[in-house]
Coordinates of C-alpha atoms in Angstrom, one line a residue:
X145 CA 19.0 -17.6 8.3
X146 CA 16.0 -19.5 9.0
X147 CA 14.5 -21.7 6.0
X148 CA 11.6 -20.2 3.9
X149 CA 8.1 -21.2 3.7
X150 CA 6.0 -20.2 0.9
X151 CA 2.5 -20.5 0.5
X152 CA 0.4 -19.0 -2.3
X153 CA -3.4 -19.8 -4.0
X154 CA -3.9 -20.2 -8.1
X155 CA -6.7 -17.5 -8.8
X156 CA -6.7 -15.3 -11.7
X157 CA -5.9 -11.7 -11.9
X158 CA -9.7 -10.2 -12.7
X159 CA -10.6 -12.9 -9.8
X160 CA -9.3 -10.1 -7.4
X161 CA -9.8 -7.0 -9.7
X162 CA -12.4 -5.1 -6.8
X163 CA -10.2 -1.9 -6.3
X164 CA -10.3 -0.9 -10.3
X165 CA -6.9 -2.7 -11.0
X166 CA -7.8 -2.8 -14.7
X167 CA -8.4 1.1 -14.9
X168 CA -5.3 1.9 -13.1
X169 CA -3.7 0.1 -15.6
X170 CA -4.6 2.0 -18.5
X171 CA -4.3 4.8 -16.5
X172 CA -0.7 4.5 -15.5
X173 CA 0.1 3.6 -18.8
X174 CA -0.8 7.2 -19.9
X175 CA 0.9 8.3 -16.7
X176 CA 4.2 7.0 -18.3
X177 CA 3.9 8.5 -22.0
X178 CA 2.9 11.9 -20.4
X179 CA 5.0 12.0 -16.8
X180 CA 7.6 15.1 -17.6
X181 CA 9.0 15.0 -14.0
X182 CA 11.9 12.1 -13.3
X183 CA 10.4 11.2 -9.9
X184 CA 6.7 10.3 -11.3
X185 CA 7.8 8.7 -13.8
X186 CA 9.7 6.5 -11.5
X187 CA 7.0 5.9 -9.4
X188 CA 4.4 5.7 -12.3
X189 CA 6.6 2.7 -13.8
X190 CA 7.0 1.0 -10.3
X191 CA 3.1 1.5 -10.7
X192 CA 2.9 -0.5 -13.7
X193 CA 5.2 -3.1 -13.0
X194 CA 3.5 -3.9 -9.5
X195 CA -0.4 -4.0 -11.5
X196 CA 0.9 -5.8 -14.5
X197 CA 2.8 -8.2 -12.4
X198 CA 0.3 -9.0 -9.7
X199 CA -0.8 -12.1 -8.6
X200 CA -2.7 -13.9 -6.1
X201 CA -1.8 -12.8 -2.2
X202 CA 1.5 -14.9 -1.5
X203 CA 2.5 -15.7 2.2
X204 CA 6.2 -16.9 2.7
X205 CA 8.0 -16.8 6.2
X206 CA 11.4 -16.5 7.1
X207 CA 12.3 -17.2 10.8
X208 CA 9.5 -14.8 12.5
X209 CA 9.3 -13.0 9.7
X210 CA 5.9 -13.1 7.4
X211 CA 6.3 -11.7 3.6
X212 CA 2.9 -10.7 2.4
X213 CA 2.8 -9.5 -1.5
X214 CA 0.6 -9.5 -4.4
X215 CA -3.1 -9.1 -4.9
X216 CA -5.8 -8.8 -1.5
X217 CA -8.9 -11.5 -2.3
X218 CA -11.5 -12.7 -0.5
X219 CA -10.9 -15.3 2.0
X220 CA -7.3 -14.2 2.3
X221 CA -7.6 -14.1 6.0
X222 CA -7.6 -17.9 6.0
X223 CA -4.3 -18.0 4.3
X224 CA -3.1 -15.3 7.0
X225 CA -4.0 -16.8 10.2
X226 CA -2.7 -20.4 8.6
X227 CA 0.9 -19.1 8.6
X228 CA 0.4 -17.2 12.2
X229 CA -0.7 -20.7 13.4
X230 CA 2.4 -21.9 12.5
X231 CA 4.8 -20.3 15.1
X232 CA 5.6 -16.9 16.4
X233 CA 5.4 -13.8 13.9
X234 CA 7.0 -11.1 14.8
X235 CA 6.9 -9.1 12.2
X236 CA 4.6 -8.1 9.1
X237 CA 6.2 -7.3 5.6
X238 CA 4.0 -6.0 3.2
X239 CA 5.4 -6.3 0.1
X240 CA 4.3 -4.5 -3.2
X241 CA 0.7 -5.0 -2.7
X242 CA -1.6 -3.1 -5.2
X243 CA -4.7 -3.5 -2.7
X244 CA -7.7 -5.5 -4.0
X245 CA -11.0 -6.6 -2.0
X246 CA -12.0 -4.1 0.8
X247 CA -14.0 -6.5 2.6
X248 CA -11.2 -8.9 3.3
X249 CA -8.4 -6.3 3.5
X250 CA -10.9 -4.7 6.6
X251 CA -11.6 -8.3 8.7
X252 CA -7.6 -8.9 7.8
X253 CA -7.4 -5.6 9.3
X254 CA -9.4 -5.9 12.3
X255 CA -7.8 -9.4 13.2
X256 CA -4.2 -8.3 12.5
X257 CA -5.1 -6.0 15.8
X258 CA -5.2 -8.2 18.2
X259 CA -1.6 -9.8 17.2
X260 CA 0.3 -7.1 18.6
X261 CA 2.9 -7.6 15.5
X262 CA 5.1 -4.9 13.8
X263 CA 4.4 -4.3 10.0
X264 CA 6.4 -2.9 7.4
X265 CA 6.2 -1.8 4.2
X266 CA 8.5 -2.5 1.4
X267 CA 7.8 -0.9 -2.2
X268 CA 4.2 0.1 -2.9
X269 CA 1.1 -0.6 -0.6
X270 CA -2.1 0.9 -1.9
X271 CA -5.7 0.8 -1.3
X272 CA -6.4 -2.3 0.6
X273 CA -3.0 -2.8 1.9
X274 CA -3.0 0.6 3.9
X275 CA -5.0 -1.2 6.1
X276 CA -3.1 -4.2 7.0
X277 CA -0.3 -1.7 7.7
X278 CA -2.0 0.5 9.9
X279 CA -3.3 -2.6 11.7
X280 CA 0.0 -3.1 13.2
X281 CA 1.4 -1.9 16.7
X282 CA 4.5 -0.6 15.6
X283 CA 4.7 0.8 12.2
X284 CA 7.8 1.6 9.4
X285 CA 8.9 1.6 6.5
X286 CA 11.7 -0.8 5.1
X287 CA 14.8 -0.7 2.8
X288 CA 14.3 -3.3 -0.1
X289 CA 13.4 -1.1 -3.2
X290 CA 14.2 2.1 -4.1
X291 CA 12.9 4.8 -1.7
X292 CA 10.8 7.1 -4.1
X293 CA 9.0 3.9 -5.0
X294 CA 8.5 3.1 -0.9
X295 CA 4.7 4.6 -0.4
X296 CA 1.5 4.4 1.4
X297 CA -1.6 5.1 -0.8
X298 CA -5.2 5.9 0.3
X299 CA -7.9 6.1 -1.5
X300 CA -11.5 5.5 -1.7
X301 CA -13.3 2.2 -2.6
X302 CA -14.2 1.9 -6.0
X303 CA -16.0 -1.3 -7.9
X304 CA -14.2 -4.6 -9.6
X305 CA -13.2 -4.4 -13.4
X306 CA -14.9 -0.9 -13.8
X307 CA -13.7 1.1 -11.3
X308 CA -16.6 3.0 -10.2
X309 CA -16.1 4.8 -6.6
X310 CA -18.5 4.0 -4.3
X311 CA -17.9 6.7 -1.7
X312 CA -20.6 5.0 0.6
X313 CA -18.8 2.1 1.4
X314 CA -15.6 4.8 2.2
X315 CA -17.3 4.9 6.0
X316 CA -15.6 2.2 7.4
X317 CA -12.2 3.0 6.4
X318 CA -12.1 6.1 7.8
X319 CA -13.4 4.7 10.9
X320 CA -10.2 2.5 11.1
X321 CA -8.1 4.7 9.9
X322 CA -9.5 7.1 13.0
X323 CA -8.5 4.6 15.2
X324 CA -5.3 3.7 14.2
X325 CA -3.8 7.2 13.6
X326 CA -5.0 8.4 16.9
X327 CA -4.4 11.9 18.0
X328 CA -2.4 12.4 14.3
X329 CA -5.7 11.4 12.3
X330 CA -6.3 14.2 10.0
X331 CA -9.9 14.5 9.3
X332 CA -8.7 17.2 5.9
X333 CA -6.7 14.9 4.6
X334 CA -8.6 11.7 4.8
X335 CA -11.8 13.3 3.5
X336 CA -9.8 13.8 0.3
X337 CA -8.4 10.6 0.1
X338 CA -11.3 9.0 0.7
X339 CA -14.1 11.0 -0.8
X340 CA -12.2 13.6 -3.8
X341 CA -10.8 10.8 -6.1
X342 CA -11.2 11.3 -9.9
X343 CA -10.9 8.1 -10.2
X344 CA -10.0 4.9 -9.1
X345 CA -6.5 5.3 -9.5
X346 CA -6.6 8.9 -7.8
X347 CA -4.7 8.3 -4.1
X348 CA -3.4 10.1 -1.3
X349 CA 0.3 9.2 -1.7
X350 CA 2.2 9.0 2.1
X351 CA 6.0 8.4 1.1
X352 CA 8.9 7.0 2.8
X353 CA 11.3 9.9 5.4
X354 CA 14.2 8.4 6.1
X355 CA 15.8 7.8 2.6
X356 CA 14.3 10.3 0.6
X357 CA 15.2 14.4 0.5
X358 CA 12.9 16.6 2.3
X359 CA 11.0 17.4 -1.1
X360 CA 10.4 13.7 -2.0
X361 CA 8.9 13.4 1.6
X362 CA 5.9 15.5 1.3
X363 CA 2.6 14.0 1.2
X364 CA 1.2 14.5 -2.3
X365 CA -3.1 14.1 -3.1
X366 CA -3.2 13.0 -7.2
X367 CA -6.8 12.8 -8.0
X368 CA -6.0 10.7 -10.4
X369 CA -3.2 9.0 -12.0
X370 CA -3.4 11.2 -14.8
X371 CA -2.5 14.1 -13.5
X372 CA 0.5 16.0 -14.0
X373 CA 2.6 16.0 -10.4
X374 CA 2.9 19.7 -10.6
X375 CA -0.6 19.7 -10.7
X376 CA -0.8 17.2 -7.8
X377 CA -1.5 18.9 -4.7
X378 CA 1.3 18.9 -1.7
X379 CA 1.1 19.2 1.8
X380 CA 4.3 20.4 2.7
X381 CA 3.9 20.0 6.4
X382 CA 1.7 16.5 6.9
X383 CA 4.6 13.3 6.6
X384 CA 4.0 9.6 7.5
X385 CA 5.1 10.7 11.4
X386 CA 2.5 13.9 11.6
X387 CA -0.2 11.7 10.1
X388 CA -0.1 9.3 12.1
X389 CA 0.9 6.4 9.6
X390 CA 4.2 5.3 10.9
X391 CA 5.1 4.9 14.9
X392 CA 8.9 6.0 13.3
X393 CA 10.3 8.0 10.9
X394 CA 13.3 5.7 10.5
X395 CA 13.5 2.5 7.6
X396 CA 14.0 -0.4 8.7
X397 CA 17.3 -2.4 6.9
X398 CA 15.7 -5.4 5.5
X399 CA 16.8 -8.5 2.9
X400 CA 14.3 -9.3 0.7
X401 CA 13.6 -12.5 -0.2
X402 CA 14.7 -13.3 -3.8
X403 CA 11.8 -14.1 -5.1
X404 CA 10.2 -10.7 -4.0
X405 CA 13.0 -8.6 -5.6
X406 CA 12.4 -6.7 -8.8
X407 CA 14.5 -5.1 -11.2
X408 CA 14.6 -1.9 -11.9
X409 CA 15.5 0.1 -15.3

C-alpha cells in the first residue's frame, strides 16, 4: 500500500458550528436516554460520538485514494483542490462528516463535478456532506463501520450555534440535488427534508442496502432527533438506488485508515 499523506487545519469546534452542531448535541443526547428501539440507539450514539468528536475537515491520501472526515468550514475547498493538485484521485471517501458550512460544502460541491471522481461514504455523512457525495460520478456506499451506522442525511440549512432553520437559503440545495439525482429526484421527499424539519437536527435519513436487512434499508424522515423511531416516518419503497443517491446498491470493501477507525461499544 501506498504511503499516507495527511493534511488537516487547527480551527476550533464553534469555528465551524453553521449547521446547529451544538443543538444536535443536546439533542442526541436526549435521543440516547429516551431511544427504546436497539437500532436508534445505535445510530443515535454513533451520532454523538461523530458531533462530540469532530474536528476541523482532515484530508489524508492513500495511493489515489483521498479520506475526507470531520467538520465542513469555510475555505475548505482550498485544502481540497491542494491534495487533488497533488496527483491522480480516483476516488472520494467521505468519512464520518457531521456537515458544517453550506456555502463551502455547495462551491466544494459544484467543483467536485467537474473531476469526474467516485465518492464513498463510510459511517455518517449529514447535512453538508450530502453534497460532496452526490457531487461524485459514481456513487456507493463503503464497508468500514458498522452498517446501521452507514447513512446519508438531508436536511435543511439552519444557522451557526443556534440552530435556527433558514428554509430560504434551502433553494439551492435542492437545485443540486435535482441535478444530481436525475430522473430518481423525488420532489416529495426532498421538500420534507429540506423544508419540514423540527429542527436542526431533524434529517431525511438514506441508509446503506447492501449490508443491512430489508427493514434497516428503508428511508426514514425524523423531524427531529427527538423523536421516537416508531414515530419517525418510513418510506418503505424509496432506498438510496430509487432516490437517486447511489449509482449502486452494492458497498464497496474498504480499509480504513487507522486513524479514521472508531470503536464501538
Amino acid at each position: 500500500m501506498n504511503s499516507t499523506q495527511f493534511f488537516s487545519k487547527t480551527h476550533t469546534f464553534g469555528d465551524a458550528a453553521s449547521c446547529g452542531l451544538a443543538v444536535l448535541k443536546r439533542v442526541l443526547s436526549y435521543v440516547w436516554r429516551r431511544a427504546s428501539a436497539v437500532d436508534m440507539r445505535w445510530f443515535a450514539w454513533g451520532l454523538i460520538s461523530l458531533v462530540a468528536t469532530a474536528n476541523a475537515m482532515t484530508v489524508q491520501r492513500v495511493g489515489s485514494d483521498v479520506f475526507v472526515s470531520g467538520v465542513i468550514e469555510r475555505h475548505d475547498d482550498r485544502l481540497l483542490r491542494a491534495e487533488f493538485a497533488r496527483g491522480e484521485v480516483k476516488r472520494l471517501i467521505l468519512v464520518n462528516s457531521p456537515g458544517g458550512d453550506l456555502p463551502a460544502g455547495m462551491a466544494m460541491a459544484r467543483w467536485l463535478q467537474g473531476q469526474g471522481v467516485t465518492t464513498l461514504v463510510v459511517g455518517q455523512c449529514l447535512s453538508a456532506c450530502s453534497l460532496l457525495f452526490m457531487a461524485g460520478l459514481e456513487r456507493q456506499y463503503a464497508t468500514g463501520l458498522a452498517p446501521h451506522l452507514t447513512v446519508v442525511g438531508i436536511h435543511g440549512p439552519s444557522m451557526p450555534f443556534t440552530g435556527a432553520l433558514v428554509p430560504e437559503r434551502a433553494r439551492e440545495m435542492w437545485d443540486f440535488y435535482q441535478e444530481r439525482m436525475g430522473d430518481k429526484f423525488d420532489a416529495q421527499l426532498l421538500t420534507i427534508a429540506l423544508y419540514q424539519m423540527q429542527d436542526a437536527s431533524g434529517f431525511v435519513l438514506i441508509r446503506e442496502m447492501d449490508r443491512n436487512r430489508p427493514r434497516d434499508r428503508i428511508t426514514l424522515h425524523c423531524p427531529t432527533a427527538r423523536t421516537p423511531r416508531e414515530q419517525c416516518a418510513e418510506y418503505a419503497h424509496k432506498d438510496a438506488l430509487t432516490l437517486g443517491v447511489v449509482t449502486a446498491s452494492s458497498s464497496v470493501v474498504l480499509d480504513l485508515p487507522d486513524n479514521l477507525q472508531i470503536r464501538m461499544p
